[in-house]
Amino acid sequence: MAADDIYTNDGTVDIHKKPAIKKKTGNWRACKFILGTECCERLAYYGMSTNLVNYLQDQLNQGNVTASNNVTNWSGTCYITPLIGAFLADAFMGRYWTIAVFSSIYVLGMTLFTLSASVSGLKPECDSKGSCHATSGQVAVCFLALYMIALGTGGIKPCVSSFGADQFDETDETEKKKKSSFFNWFYFSVNVGSLVASSVLVWIQMNVGWGWGLGIPAVSMAIAVAFFFAGSHLYRLQRPGGSPLTRIAQVLVASVRKSHIQIPDDKTLLYEITDKESNIEGSRKLEHTEMLKCLDKAAVQTESDYVKDDVNPWRLCTVTQVEELKGVIRLLPVWATGIIFSTVYGQMSTMFVLQGNTLDQHIGPNFKIPSASLSLFDTLSVLFWAPVYGSYIIPLARKYTGHEQGFTQLQRMGIGLVISIIAMLVAGILEVARLDYVRKNNLYDHETISMSIFWQVPQYFLVGCAEVFTFIGQIEFFYDQAPDAMRSLCSALSLTTNAAGSYLSTLLVTIVAKVTTRHGKLGWIPENLNRGHLDYFFWLLTILSLINFLVYLWIARWYKYKKAVVDP
């Protein structure tokens, strides 16, 4: 039997750093551990983040704007720290060890957060009326725990999906086809964890107590870590390829140094090593492309590029190294259009929850559903649409588009953007109806009104549908279009749209609060939403989403997919 039939051809190794054997490692046998890990980790994350705005209001006595901004700032940090984890994974540690180290920090953060909500002295004191007052030290411990969790997510978010995709050999056509379905199942497992979190855990937090409600997510995170290590002997590991930021800097420096040099018409004269594999660890060679020709100057050979027959990497770079940088730059416009979508998505844990707090939460005479639990309809939507997309939508679309996957990745993301616009319209219409009910019945000073909270279900369901198209398409797009040795970094880049979206939400809320409260006015988002205009805020997001979609259409038409590698 040939060696190619025994070992993987994509350069992966096993946990012992030996070439990965096809029949003993990777594939779905390894992915079940990765999917189980992600399910437990997402249960932990959403178990404490879904209802965080209510925790900050109830336990730390923060107002609507302050609590909302603290949640979006923290959420944004959770999606910025992946840049740290991705850099370490691609440059030095590899995805396996990055997940292992950062998940330990994650568990410590979850444990401290649980203690801050349950241990006397660390948790805020509450009076007989239920009003809580936290000391500055208690607030500090709470936010220390939250930002430890944010750091812990930085090593998991950018690596887990890429690590799962690494279990399928791209050079094997059979395994390559399975990889696309992995991303659907990956997002499916994310939402199984989210479903339990937004239903069971939120109810426990609001009816049993925050100690139990946060302790269970902490235990779930510990189980996630144990589950991850249990599959170690089955994993395929991509070797770290060295600092991607250094390689990017080398291309930029070399191209600037040679800014006066003419690029040859014959592109085969550009520098590339003669070996079958690239000189970048874990990366295959890339074909030359015509975009950003100024960067090609970094690969033009001159006599001064060599020192004693050795190449000076700050003066001469390979075509593959240049194409790596081009590939990252090519992703940036698509990345930017994901920011507004992430802002819309972030409303589920802030403005949707605050809107739900004003509605009737009763199911029957004795049971109340917490407003944060309505996010379970977002989760149910994802769990419904993910398999429907794979089983029905793709075959139907394939008949009309001729594309193997039904839609291209960019088309898939664009459909999600359209659905998110509709979701904001629906949320705005509900708020108009709610305020009209308040006005007609003079309920301005009532904490809740008799309109059922289940009128919010359509907006949650639509956001979930949009996720299946945009977020899953985005995960697959950034993995597929990323250079081999930069996949963690590019996965982290895709996640930073969530960070930017969260920070944009904070900025919008802050600006809206300041502008609309001038001259003594209550503003759009006062403490008493019955006297505000939350609907105007939803209309603002609708308009921004529409403009964003039009820009996206122009970018998608301009974008050219990554060319096939040579010498695989």
Coordinates of C-alpha atoms in Angstrom, one line a residue:
M1 CA 0.0 0.0 0.0
A2 CA 1.4 3.4 -1.0
A3 CA 2.3 5.9 1.8
D4 CA -0.3 8.3 0.4
D5 CA -3.0 5.8 1.2
I6 CA -1.8 5.4 4.8
Y7 CA -1.0 8.9 5.9
T8 CA -2.8 12.2 5.3
N9 CA -1.4 14.4 2.6
D10 CA -2.1 17.8 4.2
G11 CA 0.8 17.7 6.6
T12 CA -1.2 16.9 9.7
V13 CA 0.4 14.9 12.6
D14 CA -1.0 13.0 15.6
I15 CA -0.7 14.0 19.2
H16 CA 2.7 12.3 19.3
K17 CA 3.9 14.6 16.3
K18 CA 4.0 11.6 14.0
P19 CA 2.4 11.7 10.5
A20 CA -1.4 11.2 11.0
I21 CA -2.7 7.8 9.9
K22 CA -5.9 8.2 7.9
K23 CA -7.8 5.2 9.3
K24 CA -6.8 5.9 13.0
T25 CA -7.2 9.7 13.3
G26 CA -9.4 12.5 12.2
N27 CA -12.7 12.4 10.3
W28 CA -16.0 12.1 12.3
R29 CA -14.4 9.8 14.9
A30 CA -12.5 12.8 16.2
C31 CA -15.1 15.4 15.5
K32 CA -17.6 13.9 17.9
F33 CA -15.3 14.9 20.7
I34 CA -14.9 18.4 19.2
L35 CA -18.6 18.8 18.7
G36 CA -19.3 17.6 22.3
T37 CA -16.7 20.1 23.6
E38 CA -18.3 22.9 21.7
C39 CA -21.8 22.0 22.9
C40 CA -20.8 22.1 26.6
E41 CA -18.7 25.3 26.1
R42 CA -21.5 27.1 24.4
L43 CA -23.9 26.0 27.1
A44 CA -21.5 27.5 29.7
Y45 CA -21.0 30.7 27.7
Y46 CA -24.7 31.4 26.9
G47 CA -25.7 30.2 30.3
M48 CA -24.1 33.2 31.8
S49 CA -24.2 35.7 28.9
T50 CA -27.9 35.4 27.8
N51 CA -29.2 36.8 31.0
L52 CA -26.2 39.0 31.9
V53 CA -28.1 42.3 31.3
N54 CA -30.6 41.2 34.0
Y55 CA -27.9 40.2 36.4
L56 CA -26.2 43.6 36.1
Q57 CA -29.5 45.3 36.7
D58 CA -30.7 43.1 39.5
Q59 CA -27.5 42.4 41.4
L60 CA -25.3 45.4 40.6
N61 CA -28.2 47.9 40.4
Q62 CA -27.3 49.2 37.0
G63 CA -29.7 51.1 34.7
N64 CA -30.8 50.2 31.2
V65 CA -28.1 52.1 29.2
T66 CA -25.3 51.2 31.6
A67 CA -26.2 47.5 31.8
S68 CA -26.7 47.3 28.1
N69 CA -23.4 48.9 27.3
N70 CA -21.5 46.8 29.8
V71 CA -22.9 43.7 28.2
T72 CA -22.0 44.8 24.7
N73 CA -18.5 45.9 25.8
W74 CA -17.8 42.6 27.4
S75 CA -19.3 40.7 24.5
G76 CA -17.1 42.7 22.1
T77 CA -14.0 41.8 24.2
C78 CA -15.0 38.1 23.9
Y79 CA -14.7 38.5 20.1
I80 CA -11.5 40.6 20.2
T81 CA -9.4 38.2 22.3
P82 CA -9.6 35.5 19.6
L83 CA -7.0 37.5 17.8
I84 CA -4.6 36.7 20.6
G85 CA -5.5 33.0 20.6
A86 CA -5.4 32.8 16.9
F87 CA -1.9 34.4 16.7
L88 CA -0.5 32.0 19.3
A89 CA -2.1 29.0 17.6
D90 CA -0.8 29.8 14.1
A91 CA 2.6 31.0 15.2
F92 CA 3.7 28.9 18.1
M93 CA 1.3 26.6 20.0
G94 CA -0.9 25.0 17.4
R95 CA -4.7 24.8 17.8
Y96 CA -4.8 21.8 20.1
W97 CA -2.6 23.4 22.8
T98 CA -4.1 26.8 22.5
I99 CA -7.6 25.3 23.2
A100 CA -6.1 23.4 26.1
V101 CA -4.4 26.3 27.8
F102 CA -7.2 29.0 27.3
S103 CA -10.0 26.6 28.3
S104 CA -8.3 26.3 31.7
I105 CA -8.4 30.1 32.1
Y106 CA -12.1 29.9 31.0
V107 CA -12.9 27.4 33.8
L108 CA -11.2 29.6 36.4
G109 CA -13.2 32.7 35.2
M110 CA -16.5 30.8 35.4
T111 CA -15.7 29.5 38.9
L112 CA -14.8 33.1 40.1
F113 CA -18.0 34.5 38.6
T114 CA -20.1 31.8 40.3
L115 CA -18.4 32.6 43.6
S116 CA -19.1 36.3 43.1
A117 CA -22.8 35.5 42.9
S118 CA -23.1 33.0 45.7
V119 CA -20.5 33.4 48.4
S120 CA -21.2 35.8 51.3
G121 CA -18.9 38.8 51.1
L122 CA -18.4 38.5 47.4
K123 CA -22.1 38.7 46.4
P124 CA -24.0 41.9 46.7
E125 CA -26.3 42.4 49.8
C126 CA -30.0 42.7 49.0
D127 CA -32.7 44.2 51.3
S128 CA -36.1 42.8 52.0
K129 CA -37.6 44.5 48.9
G130 CA -35.1 42.8 46.6
S131 CA -33.0 45.9 46.0
C132 CA -29.3 44.9 45.8
H133 CA -26.3 47.2 46.5
A134 CA -22.8 46.0 45.4
T135 CA -19.6 47.5 46.9
S136 CA -16.8 48.6 44.6
G137 CA -14.8 45.5 45.5
Q138 CA -17.7 43.2 44.6
V139 CA -18.2 44.9 41.3
A140 CA -14.4 44.5 40.6
V141 CA -14.5 40.8 41.4
C142 CA -17.5 40.4 39.1
F143 CA -15.9 42.1 36.2
L144 CA -12.5 40.4 36.8
A145 CA -14.3 37.1 36.4
L146 CA -16.1 38.3 33.3
Y147 CA -13.0 39.4 31.6
M148 CA -11.1 36.2 32.5
I149 CA -13.9 34.4 30.7
A150 CA -13.4 36.8 27.8
L151 CA -9.7 35.9 27.7
G152 CA -10.5 32.2 27.9
T153 CA -12.9 32.4 24.9
G154 CA -10.0 34.0 23.0
G155 CA -8.3 30.6 22.6
I156 CA -11.4 28.6 21.9
K157 CA -13.5 30.6 19.5
P158 CA -10.9 30.9 16.7
C159 CA -9.5 27.4 17.0
V160 CA -12.4 25.0 17.7
S161 CA -14.1 25.3 14.3
S162 CA -10.8 25.3 12.4
F163 CA -9.5 22.4 14.5
G164 CA -12.6 20.4 13.6
A165 CA -12.1 21.2 9.9
D166 CA -8.5 20.1 10.2
Q167 CA -9.8 16.5 10.9
F168 CA -10.7 16.3 7.1
D169 CA -7.9 16.0 4.6
E170 CA -8.5 18.6 1.8
T171 CA -6.4 16.5 -0.6
D172 CA -8.8 13.6 -0.2
E173 CA -12.0 14.3 -2.2
T174 CA -14.2 12.0 0.0
E175 CA -13.1 13.8 3.2
K176 CA -13.2 17.2 1.6
K177 CA -16.9 16.8 0.9
K178 CA -17.6 15.9 4.5
K179 CA -15.9 19.1 5.8
S180 CA -18.7 21.3 4.5
S181 CA -21.3 19.4 6.5
F182 CA -19.0 19.7 9.5
F183 CA -19.6 23.4 9.7
N184 CA -23.4 22.9 9.7
W185 CA -23.1 20.3 12.5
F186 CA -20.7 22.5 14.4
Y187 CA -23.2 25.4 14.4
F188 CA -25.9 22.9 15.3
S189 CA -24.0 21.8 18.4
V190 CA -23.4 25.4 19.4
N191 CA -27.2 25.9 19.4
V192 CA -28.0 22.7 21.3
G193 CA -25.9 24.2 24.1
S194 CA -27.6 27.6 23.7
L195 CA -31.0 26.0 23.8
V196 CA -30.4 24.5 27.2
A197 CA -28.8 27.7 28.4
S198 CA -31.6 30.1 27.3
S199 CA -34.4 27.9 28.6
V200 CA -33.4 25.8 31.7
L201 CA -30.5 27.9 33.0
V202 CA -32.2 31.3 32.6
W203 CA -35.3 30.0 34.4
I204 CA -33.0 28.7 37.2
Q205 CA -31.3 32.1 37.5
M206 CA -34.6 34.0 37.7
N207 CA -36.5 31.6 40.0
V208 CA -33.9 29.5 42.0
G209 CA -31.0 31.8 42.3
W210 CA -27.9 33.1 40.6
G211 CA -25.6 30.7 42.5
W212 CA -27.1 27.7 40.9
G213 CA -27.8 29.5 37.7
L214 CA -24.1 30.3 37.2
G215 CA -22.7 27.2 38.9
I216 CA -24.2 24.8 36.4
P217 CA -22.5 26.6 33.4
A218 CA -19.2 26.5 35.3
V219 CA -19.5 22.7 35.7
S220 CA -20.5 22.5 32.0
M221 CA -17.2 24.2 31.1
A222 CA -15.2 21.8 33.2
I223 CA -17.0 18.9 31.4
A224 CA -16.1 20.5 28.0
V225 CA -12.4 20.5 29.0
A226 CA -12.5 16.9 30.0
F227 CA -14.3 15.9 26.8
F228 CA -11.8 17.7 24.7
F229 CA -8.8 15.9 26.2
A230 CA -10.6 12.5 26.0
G231 CA -10.3 12.6 22.2
S232 CA -6.6 13.6 22.1
H233 CA -5.4 10.2 20.6
L234 CA -7.8 10.7 17.6
Y235 CA -6.9 14.2 16.6
R236 CA -5.0 15.4 13.6
L237 CA -2.9 18.5 14.4
Q238 CA -1.7 21.1 11.9
R239 CA 1.8 22.2 12.8
P240 CA 2.2 25.9 13.6
G241 CA 3.7 27.8 10.6
G242 CA 5.5 30.6 12.5
S243 CA 4.3 34.1 13.1
P244 CA 1.9 35.2 10.3
L245 CA 2.3 38.8 11.4
T246 CA 6.1 38.5 10.8
R247 CA 5.5 37.1 7.3
I248 CA 3.0 39.9 6.5
A249 CA 5.5 42.5 7.8
Q250 CA 8.3 41.0 5.6
V251 CA 6.1 41.3 2.5
L252 CA 5.3 44.9 3.2
V253 CA 8.9 45.8 4.0
A254 CA 10.3 44.0 1.0
S255 CA 7.7 45.6 -1.4
V256 CA 8.4 49.1 -0.1
R257 CA 12.2 48.6 -0.4
K258 CA 11.7 47.6 -4.1
S259 CA 9.1 50.2 -4.9
H260 CA 11.3 51.5 -7.7
I261 CA 11.7 48.0 -9.3
Q262 CA 9.8 46.9 -12.4
I263 CA 7.7 43.7 -12.1
P264 CA 8.6 41.3 -15.0
D265 CA 5.9 40.5 -17.5
D266 CA 6.7 36.8 -17.1
K267 CA 5.3 36.0 -13.6
T268 CA 7.2 32.7 -13.5
L269 CA 10.3 34.8 -12.8
L270 CA 9.0 35.8 -9.4
Y271 CA 10.7 34.0 -6.6
E272 CA 9.4 30.7 -5.3
I273 CA 11.2 27.8 -3.8
T274 CA 11.6 24.7 -6.1
D275 CA 10.5 22.2 -3.5
K276 CA 7.0 20.6 -3.9
E277 CA 5.9 22.1 -0.6
S278 CA 5.9 25.7 0.5
N279 CA 8.7 26.9 2.8
I280 CA 5.9 28.0 5.3
E281 CA 5.2 25.2 7.7
G282 CA 1.7 23.8 7.3
S283 CA 1.0 25.7 4.1
R284 CA 0.8 24.6 0.4
K285 CA 2.0 26.8 -2.4
L286 CA -0.4 29.4 -3.8
E287 CA -0.8 30.5 -7.4
H288 CA 0.0 34.0 -8.4
T289 CA -2.9 36.4 -8.7
E290 CA -3.1 39.8 -10.5
M291 CA -4.6 41.8 -7.7
L292 CA -2.5 44.2 -5.6
K293 CA 0.4 44.0 -8.1
C294 CA 2.5 46.4 -6.0
L295 CA 3.0 43.6 -3.4
D296 CA 4.5 41.4 -6.2
K297 CA 7.6 43.5 -6.0
A298 CA 8.5 41.7 -2.8
A299 CA 9.0 38.5 -4.9
V300 CA 11.2 40.2 -7.6
Q301 CA 14.7 38.8 -7.3
T302 CA 17.8 41.1 -7.2
E303 CA 21.4 40.5 -6.3
S304 CA 21.1 42.4 -3.0
D305 CA 18.5 39.9 -1.8
Y306 CA 21.1 37.3 -1.0
V307 CA 23.6 37.1 1.8
K308 CA 26.2 34.3 1.3
D309 CA 23.7 32.4 -0.9
D310 CA 21.0 32.7 1.8
V311 CA 17.8 34.7 1.1
N312 CA 17.2 37.8 3.3
P313 CA 13.5 37.3 4.1
W314 CA 13.1 41.1 4.7
R315 CA 14.2 41.8 1.1
L316 CA 12.8 38.8 -0.9
C317 CA 9.6 36.8 -0.3
T318 CA 8.1 33.8 -2.1
V319 CA 5.0 34.1 -4.2
T320 CA 3.1 32.0 -1.7
Q321 CA 4.0 34.5 1.1
V322 CA 2.9 37.4 -1.0
E323 CA -0.4 35.7 -1.9
E324 CA -1.0 35.0 1.8
L325 CA -1.1 38.8 2.5
K326 CA -3.3 39.3 -0.6
G327 CA -5.7 36.7 0.6
V328 CA -6.1 38.4 4.0
I329 CA -6.6 41.9 2.4
R330 CA -9.1 40.3 0.0
L331 CA -11.2 39.2 3.0
L332 CA -11.3 42.6 4.7
P333 CA -14.2 44.2 2.7
V334 CA -16.4 41.1 3.3
W335 CA -15.4 41.2 7.0
A336 CA -16.5 44.9 7.3
T337 CA -20.0 44.1 6.0
G338 CA -20.5 41.6 8.8
I339 CA -20.3 44.3 11.5
I340 CA -23.9 45.7 11.1
F341 CA -25.3 42.1 11.0
S342 CA -23.5 41.4 14.3
T343 CA -25.0 44.6 15.8
V344 CA -28.4 43.3 14.9
Y345 CA -27.6 39.9 16.4
G346 CA -26.4 41.6 19.6
Q347 CA -29.8 43.1 20.2
M348 CA -31.1 39.7 21.4
S349 CA -29.1 40.0 24.6
T350 CA -29.9 43.7 25.2
M351 CA -32.8 45.6 23.6
F352 CA -34.9 42.5 22.9
V353 CA -34.6 41.5 26.6
L354 CA -35.4 45.0 27.8
Q355 CA -38.4 45.1 25.4
G356 CA -39.5 41.7 26.8
N357 CA -39.3 42.9 30.4
T358 CA -42.2 45.2 29.7
L359 CA -44.5 42.5 28.2
D360 CA -46.6 39.9 30.0
Q361 CA -44.4 36.9 30.7
H362 CA -47.0 34.6 32.1
I363 CA -47.7 31.1 30.7
G364 CA -50.9 30.2 32.5
P365 CA -51.7 31.6 36.0
N366 CA -48.6 30.5 37.9
F367 CA -45.6 30.3 35.5
K368 CA -43.6 33.2 34.2
I369 CA -41.0 32.8 31.4
P370 CA -38.0 35.1 31.9
S371 CA -37.6 37.6 29.0
A372 CA -34.1 36.4 28.3
S373 CA -35.4 32.9 27.7
L374 CA -37.1 34.1 24.5
S375 CA -33.7 33.7 22.9
L376 CA -34.5 29.9 22.9
F377 CA -36.7 30.7 19.8
D378 CA -33.6 32.0 18.1
T379 CA -31.9 28.7 19.0
L380 CA -34.9 26.6 17.9
S381 CA -34.9 28.5 14.6
V382 CA -31.2 27.6 14.0
L383 CA -31.9 23.9 15.0
F384 CA -34.8 23.9 12.5
W385 CA -33.1 25.8 9.6
A386 CA -29.7 24.2 9.8
P387 CA -30.8 20.6 8.8
V388 CA -33.5 22.1 6.5
Y389 CA -30.9 24.1 4.7
G390 CA -28.7 21.0 4.1
S391 CA -31.5 18.6 3.2
Y392 CA -33.9 20.7 1.2
I393 CA -32.7 24.2 0.4
I394 CA -29.4 23.1 -1.1
P395 CA -30.9 20.4 -3.4
L396 CA -33.6 22.9 -4.5
A397 CA -31.2 25.8 -5.1
R398 CA -28.7 23.5 -6.9
K399 CA -31.3 23.0 -9.7
Y400 CA -31.4 26.8 -10.4
T401 CA -27.8 27.8 -9.6
G402 CA -25.9 24.8 -10.8
H403 CA -23.6 25.3 -7.8
E404 CA -22.7 22.1 -5.9
Q405 CA -23.6 23.7 -2.6
G406 CA -26.7 25.4 -3.8
F407 CA -25.4 28.8 -3.1
T408 CA -21.9 30.2 -3.1
Q409 CA -20.7 31.2 0.3
L410 CA -21.2 34.9 -0.5
Q411 CA -24.7 34.3 -1.8
R412 CA -25.5 32.4 1.4
M413 CA -24.3 35.3 3.6
G414 CA -26.2 37.8 1.5
I415 CA -29.5 36.0 2.0
G416 CA -28.9 36.2 5.8
L417 CA -28.3 39.9 5.6
V418 CA -31.7 40.4 3.9
I419 CA -33.4 38.3 6.6
S420 CA -31.8 40.4 9.3
I421 CA -33.3 43.5 7.8
I422 CA -36.7 41.9 8.0
A423 CA -36.0 40.9 11.7
M424 CA -35.4 44.6 12.6
L425 CA -38.5 45.6 10.8
V426 CA -40.6 43.1 12.8
A427 CA -39.0 44.2 16.1
G428 CA -39.8 47.9 15.2
I429 CA -43.4 47.1 14.3
L430 CA -43.9 45.2 17.6
E431 CA -42.6 48.2 19.5
V432 CA -44.9 50.5 17.7
A433 CA -47.8 48.2 18.6
R434 CA -46.7 48.0 22.2
L435 CA -46.4 51.8 22.6
D436 CA -49.8 52.2 20.9
Y437 CA -51.3 49.8 23.5
V438 CA -49.6 51.8 26.3
R439 CA -51.0 55.1 25.0
K440 CA -54.5 53.9 24.4
N441 CA -54.8 52.3 27.9
N442 CA -52.7 55.0 29.7
L443 CA -50.2 52.4 31.0
Y444 CA -47.2 54.7 31.0
D445 CA -46.2 54.0 34.6
H446 CA -46.9 50.2 34.5
E447 CA -43.9 48.0 34.7
T448 CA -45.5 45.4 32.4
I449 CA -48.5 45.5 30.1
S450 CA -50.9 42.7 29.2
M451 CA -49.5 42.1 25.7
S452 CA -47.9 38.6 25.6
I453 CA -44.2 38.3 25.4
F454 CA -44.7 35.7 22.7
W455 CA -45.2 38.5 20.2
Q456 CA -41.4 38.7 20.3
V457 CA -41.1 35.2 18.8
P458 CA -41.1 36.2 15.1
Q459 CA -38.1 38.6 15.6
Y460 CA -36.1 36.0 17.4
F461 CA -37.0 33.3 14.9
L462 CA -35.9 35.6 12.0
V463 CA -32.6 36.3 13.6
G464 CA -32.0 32.6 14.0
C465 CA -32.8 32.0 10.3
A466 CA -30.4 34.8 9.4
E467 CA -27.7 33.2 11.5
V468 CA -27.9 29.9 9.5
F469 CA -27.2 31.8 6.3
T470 CA -24.8 34.5 7.4
F471 CA -22.9 33.1 10.4
I472 CA -22.4 29.5 9.1
G473 CA -21.6 30.9 5.7
Q474 CA -19.1 33.3 7.3
I475 CA -17.3 30.5 9.2
E476 CA -17.0 28.4 6.1
F477 CA -16.0 31.3 3.9
F478 CA -13.2 32.6 6.2
Y479 CA -11.8 29.0 6.7
D480 CA -11.9 28.2 3.0
Q481 CA -10.5 31.5 1.7
A482 CA -7.8 31.7 4.4
P483 CA -4.2 30.8 3.6
D484 CA -3.4 27.3 5.1
A485 CA -1.1 28.7 7.8
M486 CA -3.4 31.5 8.7
R487 CA -6.7 29.7 9.3
S488 CA -6.9 30.4 13.0
L489 CA -6.1 34.0 12.4
C490 CA -8.7 34.4 9.7
S491 CA -11.3 32.5 11.8
A492 CA -10.5 35.0 14.5
L493 CA -10.9 37.8 12.0
S494 CA -14.4 36.6 11.1
L495 CA -15.2 36.6 14.9
T496 CA -14.1 40.2 15.3
T497 CA -17.2 41.2 13.3
N498 CA -19.1 40.3 16.5
A499 CA -16.7 42.4 18.5
A500 CA -17.0 45.4 16.2
G501 CA -20.8 44.9 16.1
S502 CA -21.0 44.9 19.9
Y503 CA -18.8 48.0 20.2
L504 CA -20.9 49.6 17.5
S505 CA -24.1 48.8 19.4
T506 CA -22.5 50.4 22.5
L507 CA -21.6 53.5 20.4
L508 CA -25.1 53.8 18.9
V509 CA -26.8 53.4 22.3
T510 CA -24.5 56.0 23.8
I511 CA -25.0 58.5 21.0
V512 CA -28.7 57.9 20.9
A513 CA -29.0 58.4 24.7
K514 CA -27.0 61.6 24.6
V515 CA -28.6 63.1 21.5
T516 CA -32.2 62.3 22.4
T517 CA -32.0 63.4 26.0
R518 CA -30.9 66.9 25.3
H519 CA -33.1 69.8 26.5
G520 CA -34.6 67.7 29.3
K521 CA -36.2 65.1 27.1
L522 CA -36.5 61.4 28.2
G523 CA -34.9 60.1 25.0
W524 CA -35.5 57.0 23.0
I525 CA -34.3 54.5 25.6
P526 CA -35.2 55.8 29.1
E527 CA -35.5 53.7 32.2
N528 CA -39.2 53.6 31.6
L529 CA -39.5 52.3 28.0
N530 CA -43.2 53.1 28.0
R531 CA -42.2 56.8 27.8
G532 CA -39.5 56.2 25.2
H533 CA -39.1 55.3 21.6
L534 CA -37.3 52.1 21.3
D535 CA -39.0 51.7 17.9
Y536 CA -36.9 54.5 16.6
F537 CA -33.7 52.7 17.6
F538 CA -34.9 49.6 15.7
W539 CA -35.7 51.8 12.6
L540 CA -32.2 53.1 12.8
L541 CA -30.8 49.6 12.7
T542 CA -33.1 48.7 9.8
I543 CA -31.8 51.6 7.7
L544 CA -28.1 50.8 8.6
S545 CA -28.7 47.2 7.7
L546 CA -30.2 48.1 4.3
I547 CA -27.3 50.4 3.4
N548 CA -24.9 47.7 4.5
F549 CA -26.6 45.1 2.3
L550 CA -26.3 47.4 -0.8
V551 CA -22.6 47.8 -0.1
Y552 CA -22.3 44.0 0.4
L553 CA -23.8 43.4 -3.0
W554 CA -21.1 45.6 -4.7
I555 CA -18.3 43.9 -2.7
A556 CA -19.7 40.4 -3.5
R557 CA -19.7 41.1 -7.2
W558 CA -16.1 42.3 -7.0
Y559 CA -14.8 39.4 -5.0
K560 CA -12.8 36.6 -6.6
Y561 CA -12.5 33.3 -4.8
K562 CA -9.1 32.0 -3.9
K563 CA -7.3 30.2 -6.7
A564 CA -6.6 26.5 -6.3
V565 CA -3.2 25.6 -4.9
V566 CA -0.4 24.2 -7.0
D567 CA 1.7 21.2 -6.1
P568 CA -0.7 19.9 -3.5

